[in-house]
mmCIF file of C-alpha atoms in Angstrom:
data_model
loop_
_atom_site.group_PDB
_atom_site.id
_atom_site.type_symbol
_atom_site.label_atom_id
_atom_site.label_comp_id
_atom_site.label_asym_id
_atom_site.label_seq_id
_atom_site.Cartn_x
_atom_site.Cartn_y
_atom_site.Cartn_z
ATOM 1 C CA MET A 1 -45.071 50.826 39.995
ATOM 2 C CA ASN A 2 -42.775 48.015 41.059
ATOM 3 C CA PRO A 3 -39.021 48.753 41.189
ATOM 4 C CA PRO A 4 -36.675 47.154 38.678
ATOM 5 C CA THR A 5 -35.140 43.851 39.710
ATOM 6 C CA LEU A 6 -31.965 41.919 38.994
ATOM 7 C CA SER A 7 -33.178 39.217 36.593
ATOM 8 C CA GLY A 8 -29.850 37.741 35.489
ATOM 9 C CA LEU A 9 -26.384 37.278 36.954
ATOM 10 C CA TYR A 10 -23.500 35.939 34.846
ATOM 11 C CA ILE A 11 -19.790 35.264 35.084
ATOM 12 C CA TYR A 12 -17.284 34.342 32.369
ATOM 13 C CA PRO A 13 -14.426 32.593 34.210
ATOM 14 C CA ILE A 14 -12.197 32.390 31.100
ATOM 15 C CA LYS A 15 -12.050 35.613 29.128
ATOM 16 C CA SER A 16 -13.899 35.179 25.792
ATOM 17 C CA ALA A 17 -15.164 31.684 26.660
ATOM 18 C CA GLY A 18 -18.725 30.781 27.607
ATOM 19 C CA GLY A 19 -20.583 32.233 30.550
ATOM 20 C CA ILE A 20 -22.230 30.733 33.621
ATOM 21 C CA SER A 21 -25.663 31.787 34.902
ATOM 22 C CA LEU A 22 -25.820 32.248 38.688
ATOM 23 C CA THR A 23 -28.661 32.612 41.146
ATOM 24 C CA ALA A 24 -26.326 34.444 43.546
ATOM 25 C CA GLY A 25 -22.809 35.785 43.250
ATOM 26 C CA GLN A 26 -20.207 37.153 45.630
ATOM 27 C CA LEU A 27 -18.579 40.510 44.847
ATOM 28 C CA ASP A 28 -14.899 40.805 45.743
ATOM 29 C CA ASP A 29 -12.343 43.513 44.951
ATOM 30 C CA ARG A 30 -12.334 42.798 41.184
ATOM 31 C CA GLY A 31 -16.018 42.110 40.530
ATOM 32 C CA LEU A 32 -17.960 38.854 40.746
ATOM 33 C CA GLN A 33 -15.936 35.967 42.143
ATOM 34 C CA HIS A 34 -14.284 33.876 39.395
ATOM 35 C CA ASP A 35 -15.285 36.318 36.633
ATOM 36 C CA ARG A 36 -12.519 36.645 34.004
ATOM 37 C CA ARG A 37 -9.852 35.377 36.389
ATOM 38 C CA TRP A 38 -8.456 33.108 33.646
ATOM 39 C CA MET A 39 -7.336 34.087 30.160
ATOM 40 C CA VAL A 40 -5.844 32.437 27.081
ATOM 41 C CA VAL A 41 -2.607 33.992 25.812
ATOM 42 C CA ASP A 42 -0.399 33.422 22.782
ATOM 43 C CA GLU A 43 3.326 32.689 22.669
ATOM 44 C CA GLN A 44 4.039 36.365 23.386
ATOM 45 C CA ASN A 45 1.819 36.170 26.486
ATOM 46 C CA THR A 46 -0.752 38.500 24.874
ATOM 47 C CA PHE A 47 -4.453 37.929 25.455
ATOM 48 C CA LEU A 48 -6.705 36.209 22.922
ATOM 49 C CA THR A 49 -10.409 36.961 22.397
ATOM 50 C CA GLN A 50 -13.346 36.095 20.170
ATOM 51 C CA ARG A 51 -12.729 39.291 18.220
ATOM 52 C CA LYS A 52 -9.976 37.503 16.313
ATOM 53 C CA PHE A 53 -10.771 33.891 17.232
ATOM 54 C CA PRO A 54 -14.576 33.386 17.156
ATOM 55 C CA ARG A 55 -14.053 29.662 17.807
ATOM 56 C CA MET A 56 -13.467 30.584 21.455
ATOM 57 C CA ALA A 57 -17.251 30.965 21.761
ATOM 58 C CA LEU A 58 -17.494 27.163 21.644
ATOM 59 C CA ILE A 59 -15.502 26.788 24.870
ATOM 60 C CA SER A 60 -17.816 26.320 27.849
ATOM 61 C CA VAL A 61 -16.917 26.376 31.520
ATOM 62 C CA GLU A 62 -18.477 25.088 34.715
ATOM 63 C CA LEU A 63 -17.530 25.509 38.348
ATOM 64 C CA ALA A 64 -16.794 22.323 40.282
ATOM 65 C CA ALA A 65 -15.301 21.685 43.709
ATOM 66 C CA GLU A 66 -12.025 23.619 43.813
ATOM 67 C CA ARG A 67 -11.650 23.678 40.024
ATOM 68 C CA LEU A 68 -12.931 24.792 36.657
ATOM 69 C CA VAL A 69 -14.103 22.162 34.198
ATOM 70 C CA VAL A 70 -13.640 23.251 30.586
ATOM 71 C CA HIS A 71 -15.529 21.706 27.637
ATOM 72 C CA ALA A 72 -15.363 22.100 23.860
ATOM 73 C CA PRO A 73 -16.569 20.075 20.851
ATOM 74 C CA SER A 74 -14.503 16.932 20.154
ATOM 75 C CA MET A 75 -12.272 17.622 23.174
ATOM 76 C CA HIS A 76 -11.915 15.763 26.460
ATOM 77 C CA ASP A 77 -12.940 17.698 29.562
ATOM 78 C CA LEU A 78 -10.155 19.740 31.134
ATOM 79 C CA GLY A 79 -9.953 20.253 34.890
ATOM 80 C CA VAL A 80 -8.179 23.418 36.082
ATOM 81 C CA PRO A 81 -7.596 23.712 39.855
ATOM 82 C CA PHE A 82 -8.417 27.064 41.441
ATOM 83 C CA ARG A 83 -5.140 26.810 43.354
ATOM 84 C CA LEU A 84 -2.134 25.476 41.470
ATOM 85 C CA GLN A 85 0.874 23.877 43.147
ATOM 86 C CA ASN A 86 4.076 25.859 42.489
ATOM 87 C CA PRO A 87 2.826 27.479 39.257
ATOM 88 C CA GLU A 88 5.058 29.310 36.815
ATOM 89 C CA THR A 89 4.627 33.077 37.146
ATOM 90 C CA LEU A 90 4.361 35.073 33.918
ATOM 91 C CA ARG A 91 3.890 38.665 32.832
ATOM 92 C CA VAL A 92 0.902 38.813 30.497
ATOM 93 C CA ARG A 93 -0.662 41.586 28.432
ATOM 94 C CA VAL A 94 -4.336 42.487 28.326
ATOM 95 C CA TRP A 95 -4.880 45.606 26.216
ATOM 96 C CA ASP A 96 -2.380 48.203 27.485
ATOM 97 C CA ASP A 97 -1.856 46.547 30.851
ATOM 98 C CA VAL A 98 0.876 44.073 31.761
ATOM 99 C CA VAL A 99 0.081 42.084 34.893
ATOM 100 C CA GLU A 100 1.300 39.078 36.825
ATOM 101 C CA ALA A 101 -0.347 35.722 36.141
ATOM 102 C CA HIS A 102 0.169 32.025 36.826
ATOM 103 C CA SER A 103 0.417 29.429 34.085
ATOM 104 C CA ALA A 104 -2.312 26.789 34.377
ATOM 105 C CA GLY A 105 0.235 24.162 33.321
ATOM 106 C CA ARG A 106 1.174 21.965 30.368
ATOM 107 C CA ASP A 107 -2.074 20.005 30.159
ATOM 108 C CA ALA A 108 -4.094 23.207 29.870
ATOM 109 C CA SER A 109 -1.664 24.635 27.291
ATOM 110 C CA SER A 110 -1.916 21.464 25.199
ATOM 111 C CA TRP A 111 -5.735 21.462 25.425
ATOM 112 C CA PHE A 112 -6.168 25.059 24.269
ATOM 113 C CA SER A 113 -3.446 24.750 21.624
ATOM 114 C CA GLN A 114 -5.143 21.683 20.176
ATOM 115 C CA PHE A 115 -8.602 23.253 20.129
ATOM 116 C CA LEU A 116 -7.546 26.627 18.697
ATOM 117 C CA GLY A 117 -4.966 25.168 16.314
ATOM 118 C CA PHE A 118 -1.893 27.137 17.375
ATOM 119 C CA PRO A 119 0.384 27.385 20.423
ATOM 120 C CA CYS A 120 -1.253 29.125 23.351
ATOM 121 C CA LYS A 121 -1.730 28.685 27.092
ATOM 122 C CA LEU A 122 -4.177 29.326 29.892
ATOM 123 C CA VAL A 123 -3.195 31.659 32.726
ATOM 124 C CA SER A 124 -4.877 32.797 35.930
ATOM 125 C CA MET A 125 -4.649 36.187 37.596
ATOM 126 C CA THR A 126 -2.589 36.192 40.780
ATOM 127 C CA ASP A 127 -4.089 37.503 44.008
ATOM 128 C CA ASN A 128 -1.642 40.414 44.103
ATOM 129 C CA ALA A 129 -1.840 41.379 40.416
ATOM 130 C CA LEU A 130 -2.348 45.125 40.059
ATOM 131 C CA ARG A 131 -4.830 46.193 37.383
ATOM 132 C CA VAL A 132 -7.128 49.176 37.840
ATOM 133 C CA VAL A 133 -9.812 50.965 35.853
ATOM 134 C CA ASN A 134 -9.090 54.307 34.216
ATOM 135 C CA PRO A 135 -8.897 56.715 37.199
ATOM 136 C CA LYS A 136 -11.229 59.224 35.524
ATOM 137 C CA HIS A 137 -14.056 56.708 36.048
ATOM 138 C CA GLY A 138 -13.287 55.952 39.694
ATOM 139 C CA GLN A 139 -11.040 53.856 41.868
ATOM 140 C CA ALA A 140 -11.476 50.144 41.367
ATOM 141 C CA GLN A 141 -9.556 47.006 40.554
ATOM 142 C CA VAL A 142 -10.424 44.878 37.562
ATOM 143 C CA SER A 143 -9.775 41.302 36.481
ATOM 144 C CA PHE A 144 -8.921 40.272 32.892
ATOM 145 C CA ALA A 145 -12.194 41.935 31.771
ATOM 146 C CA ASP A 146 -11.669 44.549 29.069
ATOM 147 C CA ALA A 147 -11.777 47.603 31.325
ATOM 148 C CA PHE A 148 -14.422 47.459 34.076
ATOM 149 C CA PRO A 149 -15.466 45.003 36.802
ATOM 150 C CA LEU A 150 -19.115 44.716 35.692
ATOM 151 C CA LEU A 151 -21.406 45.228 32.701
ATOM 152 C CA LEU A 152 -25.131 45.965 33.110
ATOM 153 C CA ILE A 153 -27.864 45.705 30.456
ATOM 154 C CA SER A 154 -31.650 45.859 30.753
ATOM 155 C CA GLU A 155 -33.995 43.307 29.217
ATOM 156 C CA ALA A 156 -36.047 46.193 27.821
ATOM 157 C CA SER A 157 -33.075 47.497 25.828
ATOM 158 C CA LEU A 158 -32.511 44.093 24.262
ATOM 159 C CA ASN A 159 -36.235 43.762 23.518
ATOM 160 C CA ASP A 160 -36.185 47.134 21.772
ATOM 161 C CA LEU A 161 -33.168 46.090 19.699
ATOM 162 C CA ASN A 162 -34.753 42.758 18.808
ATOM 163 C CA GLY A 163 -37.848 44.594 17.607
ATOM 164 C CA ARG A 164 -35.627 46.196 14.965
ATOM 165 C CA LEU A 165 -33.941 42.952 13.820
ATOM 166 C CA GLU A 166 -35.164 40.350 11.362
ATOM 167 C CA THR A 167 -33.741 37.636 13.619
ATOM 168 C CA PRO A 168 -33.677 38.356 17.370
ATOM 169 C CA VAL A 169 -30.441 37.795 19.277
ATOM 170 C CA PRO A 170 -30.080 36.464 22.843
ATOM 171 C CA MET A 171 -28.585 38.432 25.701
ATOM 172 C CA ASN A 172 -25.435 36.267 25.666
ATOM 173 C CA ARG A 173 -24.237 38.090 22.538
ATOM 174 C CA PHE A 174 -23.474 41.066 24.812
ATOM 175 C CA ARG A 175 -21.884 39.124 27.708
ATOM 176 C CA PRO A 176 -23.357 41.129 30.607
ATOM 177 C CA ASN A 177 -22.792 40.422 34.282
ATOM 178 C CA LEU A 178 -25.979 42.093 35.503
ATOM 179 C CA VAL A 179 -29.325 41.960 33.699
ATOM 180 C CA VAL A 180 -32.177 44.207 34.814
ATOM 181 C CA ARG A 181 -35.936 43.719 34.399
ATOM 182 C CA GLY A 182 -38.686 46.272 34.927
ATOM 183 C CA CYS A 183 -37.363 49.491 33.418
ATOM 184 C CA ALA A 184 -37.858 51.306 30.127
ATOM 185 C CA PRO A 185 -35.587 50.635 27.122
ATOM 186 C CA TYR A 186 -32.203 52.327 27.610
ATOM 187 C CA GLU A 187 -33.298 53.762 30.949
ATOM 188 C CA GLU A 188 -29.960 52.544 32.292
ATOM 189 C CA ASP A 189 -28.352 55.324 30.219
ATOM 190 C CA GLN A 190 -29.866 57.822 32.676
ATOM 191 C CA TRP A 191 -28.728 56.160 35.882
ATOM 192 C CA GLN A 192 -25.704 57.453 37.766
ATOM 193 C CA GLU A 193 -25.910 55.449 40.973
ATOM 194 C CA ILE A 194 -28.116 52.520 41.916
ATOM 195 C CA ARG A 195 -28.431 50.077 44.780
ATOM 196 C CA ILE A 196 -28.926 46.368 44.155
ATOM 197 C CA GLY A 197 -29.918 44.721 47.407
ATOM 198 C CA ALA A 198 -27.358 46.100 49.851
ATOM 199 C CA ILE A 199 -24.684 46.910 47.237
ATOM 200 C CA SER A 200 -24.155 50.406 45.847
ATOM 201 C CA ILE A 201 -23.321 50.494 42.139
ATOM 202 C CA GLN A 202 -21.820 53.430 40.235
ATOM 203 C CA ILE A 203 -22.591 53.728 36.524
ATOM 204 C CA ALA A 204 -19.200 54.564 34.997
ATOM 205 C CA LYS A 205 -19.786 54.928 31.238
ATOM 206 C CA PRO A 206 -21.693 53.493 28.277
ATOM 207 C CA CYS A 207 -20.190 50.271 26.958
ATOM 208 C CA SER A 208 -18.586 50.704 23.532
ATOM 209 C CA ARG A 209 -19.299 47.552 21.562
ATOM 210 C CA CYS A 210 -16.777 45.636 19.476
ATOM 211 C CA THR A 211 -17.513 42.838 16.985
ATOM 212 C CA VAL A 212 -18.190 40.135 19.597
ATOM 213 C CA PRO A 213 -21.998 40.675 19.568
ATOM 214 C CA THR A 214 -21.951 39.617 15.888
ATOM 215 C CA ILE A 215 -20.737 36.130 16.905
ATOM 216 C CA ASP A 216 -23.344 33.433 17.494
ATOM 217 C CA GLN A 217 -22.264 32.037 20.854
ATOM 218 C CA SER A 218 -23.677 28.603 20.050
ATOM 219 C CA THR A 219 -21.865 28.158 16.715
ATOM 220 C CA GLY A 220 -18.902 30.543 16.754
ATOM 221 C CA ILE A 221 -20.063 31.978 13.415
ATOM 222 C CA LYS A 222 -19.655 35.718 12.877
ATOM 223 C CA GLY A 223 -22.281 37.776 11.054
ATOM 224 C CA LYS A 224 -23.167 41.478 10.729
ATOM 225 C CA GLU A 225 -26.023 41.831 13.206
ATOM 226 C CA PRO A 226 -26.809 43.250 15.674
ATOM 227 C CA ILE A 227 -23.985 45.771 15.225
ATOM 228 C CA ARG A 228 -25.265 46.872 11.802
ATOM 229 C CA THR A 229 -28.648 47.815 13.288
ATOM 230 C CA LEU A 230 -27.190 49.331 16.461
ATOM 231 C CA THR A 231 -25.100 51.624 14.260
ATOM 232 C CA THR A 232 -28.301 53.245 12.976
ATOM 233 C CA TYR A 233 -29.490 54.495 16.360
ATOM 234 C CA ARG A 234 -26.938 53.830 19.125
ATOM 235 C CA SER A 235 -23.843 55.422 17.590
ATOM 236 C CA ARG A 236 -22.120 58.416 19.147
ATOM 237 C CA ASP A 237 -18.650 59.859 18.595
ATOM 238 C CA GLY A 238 -17.842 57.005 16.240
ATOM 239 C CA LYS A 239 -18.665 54.324 18.824
ATOM 240 C CA ILE A 240 -21.658 52.016 19.231
ATOM 241 C CA HIS A 241 -23.066 51.902 22.750
ATOM 242 C CA PHE A 242 -25.166 49.176 24.339
ATOM 243 C CA GLY A 243 -25.219 48.578 28.084
ATOM 244 C CA GLN A 244 -23.346 50.316 30.872
ATOM 245 C CA ASN A 245 -19.960 49.661 32.461
ATOM 246 C CA VAL A 246 -20.355 49.827 36.223
ATOM 247 C CA LEU A 247 -18.326 49.790 39.436
ATOM 248 C CA HIS A 248 -19.409 48.219 42.729
ATOM 249 C CA LEU A 249 -18.816 50.284 45.853
ATOM 250 C CA GLY A 250 -18.241 47.491 48.330
ATOM 251 C CA LYS A 251 -18.300 43.728 48.736
ATOM 252 C CA GLY A 252 -21.254 41.470 49.335
ATOM 253 C CA THR A 253 -23.743 39.147 47.672
ATOM 254 C CA LEU A 254 -25.974 39.844 44.694
ATOM 255 C CA THR A 255 -28.995 37.595 44.216
ATOM 256 C CA VAL A 256 -31.323 37.229 41.248
ATOM 257 C CA GLY A 257 -34.589 38.876 42.272
ATOM 258 C CA ASP A 258 -32.909 41.677 44.255
ATOM 259 C CA HIS A 259 -34.766 44.972 43.974
ATOM 260 C CA ILE A 260 -32.908 47.840 42.322
ATOM 261 C CA GLU A 261 -33.188 51.340 43.725
ATOM 262 C CA ILE A 262 -32.225 54.240 41.470
ATOM 263 C CA THR A 263 -30.470 56.551 43.918
ATOM 264 C CA VAL A 264 -29.012 59.159 41.513
ATOM 265 C CA ARG A 265 -30.081 59.955 37.957
ATOM 266 C CA ARG A 266 -28.037 61.871 35.411
#
């Protein structure tokens, strides 16, 4: 039997905006390079997400030379340099953490405020910002992602879910970083440590799902599925689980097609 392989690799440069599919990605201290290193905050410098503002799903991002290019319907393209000249430093909140960030400037603030319809601004995480995962799950830094550097889901798990739905949903509803092909549905629940190419990966905990998977990423419209169906068979301790939060034990390159070795099972 052939080993599982890495079939998809994704980053989401701006938290709660659209993702980018990669053929290869570099792992640094906080996860995949550029993943959730930018975030939109309100006037109190508190993070914004699709949970409350589904329209954020319509914001798409691409990587260009030394900058992000941000798109949205009826908006001009916005260029955001990776390195800003003399940026304003802010203290911003993401969940219970307060960390240092740089303002992306007035043009970015005006762009996001116009698109979302209220005052807000784009910020980027500073190189020396300190944000770590819950120590009970290991020692690792994290970007503006909710709580962990990486999220892993298997294609088989999504296929099983879609077999229970009237209308199938795409993988982008769940916003994974790592997608796996060639295992059984929910087999990732039983993994404790794996190796993808040369990188060791620790499975930290099941991912507790919020309402974001109910938002159509192409329209920004919120519905009830697939959370309603997941509740019937993937609920435990009052939480709905789909996918696994994981930690990477080292730096290096991940490439679509890498073989996955299951080194420790639960």
